mmCIF file of C-alpha atoms in Angstrom:
data_model
loop_
_atom_site.group_PDB
_atom_site.id
_atom_site.type_symbol
_atom_site.label_atom_id
_atom_site.label_comp_id
_atom_site.label_asym_id
_atom_site.label_seq_id
_atom_site.Cartn_x
_atom_site.Cartn_y
_atom_site.Cartn_z
ATOM 1 C CA MET J 1145 0.958 160.769 -7.894
ATOM 2 C CA LYS J 1146 -1.426 160.215 -4.994
ATOM 3 C CA ILE J 1147 -3.378 156.938 -5.146
ATOM 4 C CA ILE J 1148 -6.686 158.925 -5.113
ATOM 5 C CA THR J 1149 -5.690 160.941 -8.319
ATOM 6 C CA MET J 1150 -4.567 157.618 -9.803
ATOM 7 C CA LEU J 1151 -7.985 156.083 -9.092
ATOM 8 C CA ALA J 1152 -9.931 159.096 -10.413
ATOM 9 C CA LEU J 1153 -7.786 159.159 -13.563
ATOM 10 C CA ALA J 1154 -8.419 155.323 -13.852
ATOM 11 C CA LEU J 1155 -12.228 155.578 -13.405
ATOM 12 C CA ALA J 1156 -12.363 158.569 -15.963
ATOM 13 C CA LEU J 1157 -10.336 156.825 -18.471
ATOM 14 C CA SER J 1158 -12.375 153.480 -18.090
ATOM 15 C CA MET J 1159 -15.763 155.288 -18.836
ATOM 16 C CA ASP J 1160 -15.402 154.589 -22.541
ATOM 17 C CA ALA J 1161 -14.506 151.187 -22.219
ATOM 18 C CA LEU J 1162 -17.378 150.611 -19.499
ATOM 19 C CA ALA J 1163 -19.972 152.217 -21.995
ATOM 20 C CA ILE J 1164 -18.749 149.881 -24.775
ATOM 21 C CA ALA J 1165 -18.795 146.824 -22.318
ATOM 22 C CA ILE J 1166 -22.369 147.653 -21.292
ATOM 23 C CA ALA J 1167 -23.317 147.698 -25.099
ATOM 24 C CA SER J 1168 -21.516 144.633 -25.903
ATOM 25 C CA GLY J 1169 -23.199 142.913 -22.973
ATOM 26 C CA TYR J 1170 -26.560 143.856 -24.287
ATOM 27 C CA ALA J 1171 -25.619 142.767 -27.845
ATOM 28 C CA ILE J 1172 -24.563 139.242 -26.857
ATOM 29 C CA LYS J 1173 -27.630 136.890 -26.807
ATOM 30 C CA ARG J 1174 -26.075 134.343 -24.643
ATOM 31 C CA LEU J 1175 -23.385 135.645 -22.373
ATOM 32 C CA HIS J 1176 -20.867 133.487 -21.088
ATOM 33 C CA LEU J 1177 -18.066 134.311 -18.768
ATOM 34 C CA HIS J 1178 -15.287 133.738 -21.219
ATOM 35 C CA TYR J 1179 -16.722 136.402 -23.424
ATOM 36 C CA ALA J 1180 -16.935 138.876 -20.749
ATOM 37 C CA MET J 1181 -13.430 138.024 -19.848
ATOM 38 C CA ARG J 1182 -12.035 138.400 -23.273
ATOM 39 C CA ILE J 1183 -13.805 141.974 -23.489
ATOM 40 C CA ALA J 1184 -12.392 143.045 -20.069
ATOM 41 C CA PHE J 1185 -8.908 141.740 -20.747
ATOM 42 C CA SER J 1186 -8.778 143.348 -24.139
ATOM 43 C CA PHE J 1187 -9.857 146.765 -22.717
ATOM 44 C CA GLY J 1188 -7.674 146.641 -19.646
ATOM 45 C CA ALA J 1189 -4.519 145.501 -21.686
ATOM 46 C CA PHE J 1190 -4.884 148.547 -24.248
ATOM 47 C CA GLN J 1191 -5.748 150.969 -21.307
ATOM 48 C CA PHE J 1192 -2.494 149.689 -19.705
ATOM 49 C CA LEU J 1193 -0.306 149.817 -22.760
ATOM 50 C CA MET J 1194 -1.479 153.224 -24.270
ATOM 51 C CA PRO J 1195 -0.443 155.441 -21.311
ATOM 52 C CA ILE J 1196 3.081 153.932 -21.313
ATOM 53 C CA LEU J 1197 3.314 154.537 -25.094
ATOM 54 C CA GLY J 1198 2.211 158.320 -24.442
ATOM 55 C CA TRP J 1199 4.582 158.624 -21.641
ATOM 56 C CA LEU J 1200 7.424 157.211 -23.954
ATOM 57 C CA CYS J 1201 6.621 159.852 -26.623
ATOM 58 C CA GLY J 1202 6.289 162.501 -24.137
ATOM 59 C CA CYS J 1203 9.644 161.877 -22.507
ATOM 60 C CA LYS J 1204 11.334 162.502 -26.024
ATOM 61 C CA ILE J 1205 9.766 166.047 -26.281
ATOM 62 C CA GLN J 1206 9.793 167.022 -22.563
ATOM 63 C CA ALA J 1207 12.632 169.343 -22.571
ATOM 64 C CA LEU J 1208 11.322 171.321 -25.393
ATOM 65 C CA ILE J 1209 7.978 172.221 -23.561
ATOM 66 C CA ALA J 1210 9.191 172.135 -19.816
ATOM 67 C CA ALA J 1211 8.323 175.947 -19.417
ATOM 68 C CA PHE J 1212 4.645 175.224 -20.240
ATOM 69 C CA ASP J 1213 4.127 171.652 -19.699
ATOM 70 C CA HIS J 1214 1.382 172.102 -17.062
ATOM 71 C CA TRP J 1215 -0.654 174.179 -19.551
ATOM 72 C CA VAL J 1216 -0.297 171.279 -22.060
ATOM 73 C CA ALA J 1217 -1.507 168.743 -19.430
ATOM 74 C CA PHE J 1218 -4.333 170.957 -18.522
ATOM 75 C CA GLY J 1219 -5.184 171.499 -22.200
ATOM 76 C CA VAL J 1220 -5.062 167.859 -23.117
ATOM 77 C CA LEU J 1221 -7.131 166.559 -20.171
ATOM 78 C CA SER J 1222 -9.691 169.328 -20.732
ATOM 79 C CA PHE J 1223 -10.004 168.656 -24.243
ATOM 80 C CA ILE J 1224 -10.391 164.771 -23.689
ATOM 81 C CA GLY J 1225 -12.982 165.497 -21.054
ATOM 82 C CA GLY J 1226 -14.807 167.815 -23.066
ATOM 83 C CA LYS J 1227 -14.898 165.408 -26.081
ATOM 84 C CA MET J 1228 -16.200 162.762 -23.729
ATOM 85 C CA ILE J 1229 -19.020 164.940 -22.551
ATOM 86 C CA TYR J 1230 -19.824 166.302 -25.977
ATOM 87 C CA GLU J 1231 -19.862 162.773 -27.377
ATOM 88 C CA SER J 1232 -22.350 161.612 -24.498
ATOM 89 C CA PHE J 1233 -24.998 164.213 -25.819
ATOM 90 C CA THR J 1234 -24.330 163.733 -29.618
ATOM 91 C CA LEU J 1235 -23.908 160.142 -30.309
ATOM 92 C CA SER J 1236 -27.394 158.609 -29.846
ATOM 93 C CA LYS J 1237 -26.112 155.176 -29.494
ATOM 94 C CA ILE J 1238 -23.100 152.948 -29.638
ATOM 95 C CA GLU J 1239 -22.857 151.400 -33.224
ATOM 96 C CA ARG J 1240 -22.789 147.575 -32.508
ATOM 97 C CA PRO J 1241 -21.595 145.072 -34.845
ATOM 98 C CA ASP J 1242 -23.436 141.973 -35.604
ATOM 99 C CA THR J 1243 -20.715 139.897 -33.838
ATOM 100 C CA PRO J 1244 -19.066 141.879 -30.943
ATOM 101 C CA MET J 1245 -16.799 138.962 -30.193
ATOM 102 C CA SER J 1246 -14.727 138.769 -33.266
ATOM 103 C CA MET J 1247 -11.132 139.591 -32.775
ATOM 104 C CA HIS J 1248 -11.051 142.301 -35.334
ATOM 105 C CA THR J 1249 -13.934 144.246 -33.643
ATOM 106 C CA LEU J 1250 -12.645 143.697 -30.278
ATOM 107 C CA LEU J 1251 -9.259 145.032 -31.044
ATOM 108 C CA VAL J 1252 -10.820 148.195 -32.867
ATOM 109 C CA LEU J 1253 -12.990 148.785 -30.030
ATOM 110 C CA SER J 1254 -10.104 148.466 -27.528
ATOM 111 C CA LEU J 1255 -7.935 150.700 -29.561
ATOM 112 C CA ALA J 1256 -10.723 153.448 -29.744
ATOM 113 C CA THR J 1257 -11.539 153.371 -26.072
ATOM 114 C CA SER J 1258 -7.735 153.706 -25.197
ATOM 115 C CA VAL J 1259 -6.703 156.654 -27.431
ATOM 116 C CA ASP J 1260 -7.327 158.874 -24.422
ATOM 117 C CA ALA J 1261 -4.992 156.836 -22.241
ATOM 118 C CA LEU J 1262 -2.234 157.526 -24.837
ATOM 119 C CA SER J 1263 -2.806 161.164 -24.355
ATOM 120 C CA VAL J 1264 -2.915 161.176 -20.574
ATOM 121 C CA GLY J 1265 0.373 158.951 -20.609
ATOM 122 C CA PHE J 1266 1.846 161.932 -22.618
ATOM 123 C CA SER J 1267 0.561 164.405 -20.124
ATOM 124 C CA LEU J 1268 1.980 162.385 -17.135
ATOM 125 C CA SER J 1269 5.506 162.292 -18.793
ATOM 126 C CA LEU J 1270 5.425 166.159 -18.733
ATOM 127 C CA LEU J 1271 4.784 166.132 -15.133
ATOM 128 C CA GLU J 1272 7.648 163.759 -14.767
ATOM 129 C CA VAL J 1273 5.314 161.106 -13.196
ATOM 130 C CA SER J 1274 6.452 157.596 -13.156
ATOM 131 C CA ILE J 1275 4.133 155.589 -15.392
ATOM 132 C CA ILE J 1276 4.214 152.029 -14.241
ATOM 133 C CA THR J 1277 1.905 152.410 -11.278
ATOM 134 C CA PRO J 1278 -0.708 154.764 -12.909
ATOM 135 C CA ALA J 1279 -0.680 152.368 -15.948
ATOM 136 C CA LEU J 1280 -1.348 149.267 -13.801
ATOM 137 C CA VAL J 1281 -4.154 151.044 -12.026
ATOM 138 C CA ILE J 1282 -5.742 152.203 -15.213
ATOM 139 C CA GLY J 1283 -5.427 148.823 -16.688
ATOM 140 C CA ALA J 1284 -6.778 146.962 -13.594
ATOM 141 C CA VAL J 1285 -9.737 149.442 -13.104
ATOM 142 C CA THR J 1286 -10.687 149.287 -16.621
ATOM 143 C CA PHE J 1287 -10.589 145.407 -16.590
ATOM 144 C CA ALA J 1288 -12.782 145.166 -13.412
ATOM 145 C CA LEU J 1289 -15.210 147.982 -14.887
ATOM 146 C CA SER J 1290 -15.289 146.301 -18.254
ATOM 147 C CA LEU J 1291 -16.053 142.861 -16.736
ATOM 148 C CA ALA J 1292 -18.824 144.391 -14.604
ATOM 149 C CA GLY J 1293 -20.091 146.296 -17.632
ATOM 150 C CA VAL J 1294 -20.709 143.260 -19.720
ATOM 151 C CA PHE J 1295 -22.869 141.759 -17.082
ATOM 152 C CA ILE J 1296 -24.517 144.999 -16.575
ATOM 153 C CA GLY J 1297 -25.245 145.311 -20.175
ATOM 154 C CA ASP J 1298 -26.647 141.820 -20.262
ATOM 155 C CA ARG J 1299 -29.219 142.809 -17.508
ATOM 156 C CA LEU J 1300 -29.934 146.654 -17.984
ATOM 157 C CA GLY J 1301 -28.950 147.750 -21.646
ATOM 158 C CA HIS J 1302 -28.458 151.214 -22.457
ATOM 159 C CA CYS J 1303 -29.961 153.141 -19.614
ATOM 160 C CA CYS J 1304 -26.641 154.621 -18.114
ATOM 161 C CA GLU J 1305 -24.219 155.085 -21.155
ATOM 162 C CA GLY J 1306 -24.442 158.953 -21.448
ATOM 163 C CA LYS J 1307 -24.365 159.580 -17.762
ATOM 164 C CA ILE J 1308 -21.059 157.419 -17.508
ATOM 165 C CA GLU J 1309 -19.310 159.309 -20.260
ATOM 166 C CA VAL J 1310 -20.341 162.808 -18.732
ATOM 167 C CA ALA J 1311 -18.904 161.687 -15.405
ATOM 168 C CA GLY J 1312 -15.734 160.559 -16.961
ATOM 169 C CA GLY J 1313 -15.483 163.864 -18.836
ATOM 170 C CA LEU J 1314 -15.843 165.840 -15.685
ATOM 171 C CA ILE J 1315 -13.162 163.878 -13.753
ATOM 172 C CA LEU J 1316 -10.607 164.441 -16.597
ATOM 173 C CA ILE J 1317 -11.328 168.118 -16.570
ATOM 174 C CA GLY J 1318 -11.086 168.155 -12.834
ATOM 175 C CA ILE J 1319 -7.777 166.649 -12.866
ATOM 176 C CA GLY J 1320 -6.279 168.874 -15.444
ATOM 177 C CA VAL J 1321 -7.688 172.013 -13.522
ATOM 178 C CA ARG J 1322 -5.942 170.567 -10.218
ATOM 179 C CA ILE J 1323 -2.504 170.116 -12.237
ATOM 180 C CA LEU J 1324 -2.868 173.752 -13.464
ATOM 181 C CA TRP J 1325 -3.677 175.024 -10.107
ATOM 182 C CA GLN J 1326 -0.784 173.201 -8.429
ATOM 183 C CA HIS J 1327 1.733 174.670 -10.887
ATOM 184 C CA LEU J 1328 0.483 178.162 -10.878
ATOM 185 C CA CYS J 1329 0.066 178.531 -7.058
#
């Protein structure tokens, strides 16, 4: 997998985490670096682990769907991208808990923002792509963007969230189209 594709994939997958990080930064009254690091580390760790789990599951069933795996990858990525775009228009605001720093809340948010990465890991296994490097890139990009997002949220609030989701969705759909195009041509 080319580095530019990995970076685009990582950027697309990190958009949910970025939006939640912005909302969390907005919700925290007195932002400290350790709060921002805790959010960024949790989001980055889940975004690193979930593609690996999806990849392992995909490896188990790869032989069963090898003839049409590119269609599955296209379908999964397009569905996730479409869902991100749809949610950017239908969810008026991110529901913020009273204490965004509780461990339970942070784990739930981390899991919720990384479910798409599980599906992408599954798709990468069907394409016989090694998962470690993409997972590291996805985790690192998510960490960096989430860390920045907390501080952006502290300063700017919710002005960009919907646009971020749309961009992420379009990137995922574009990667899905590229995979399909490469296998059909």
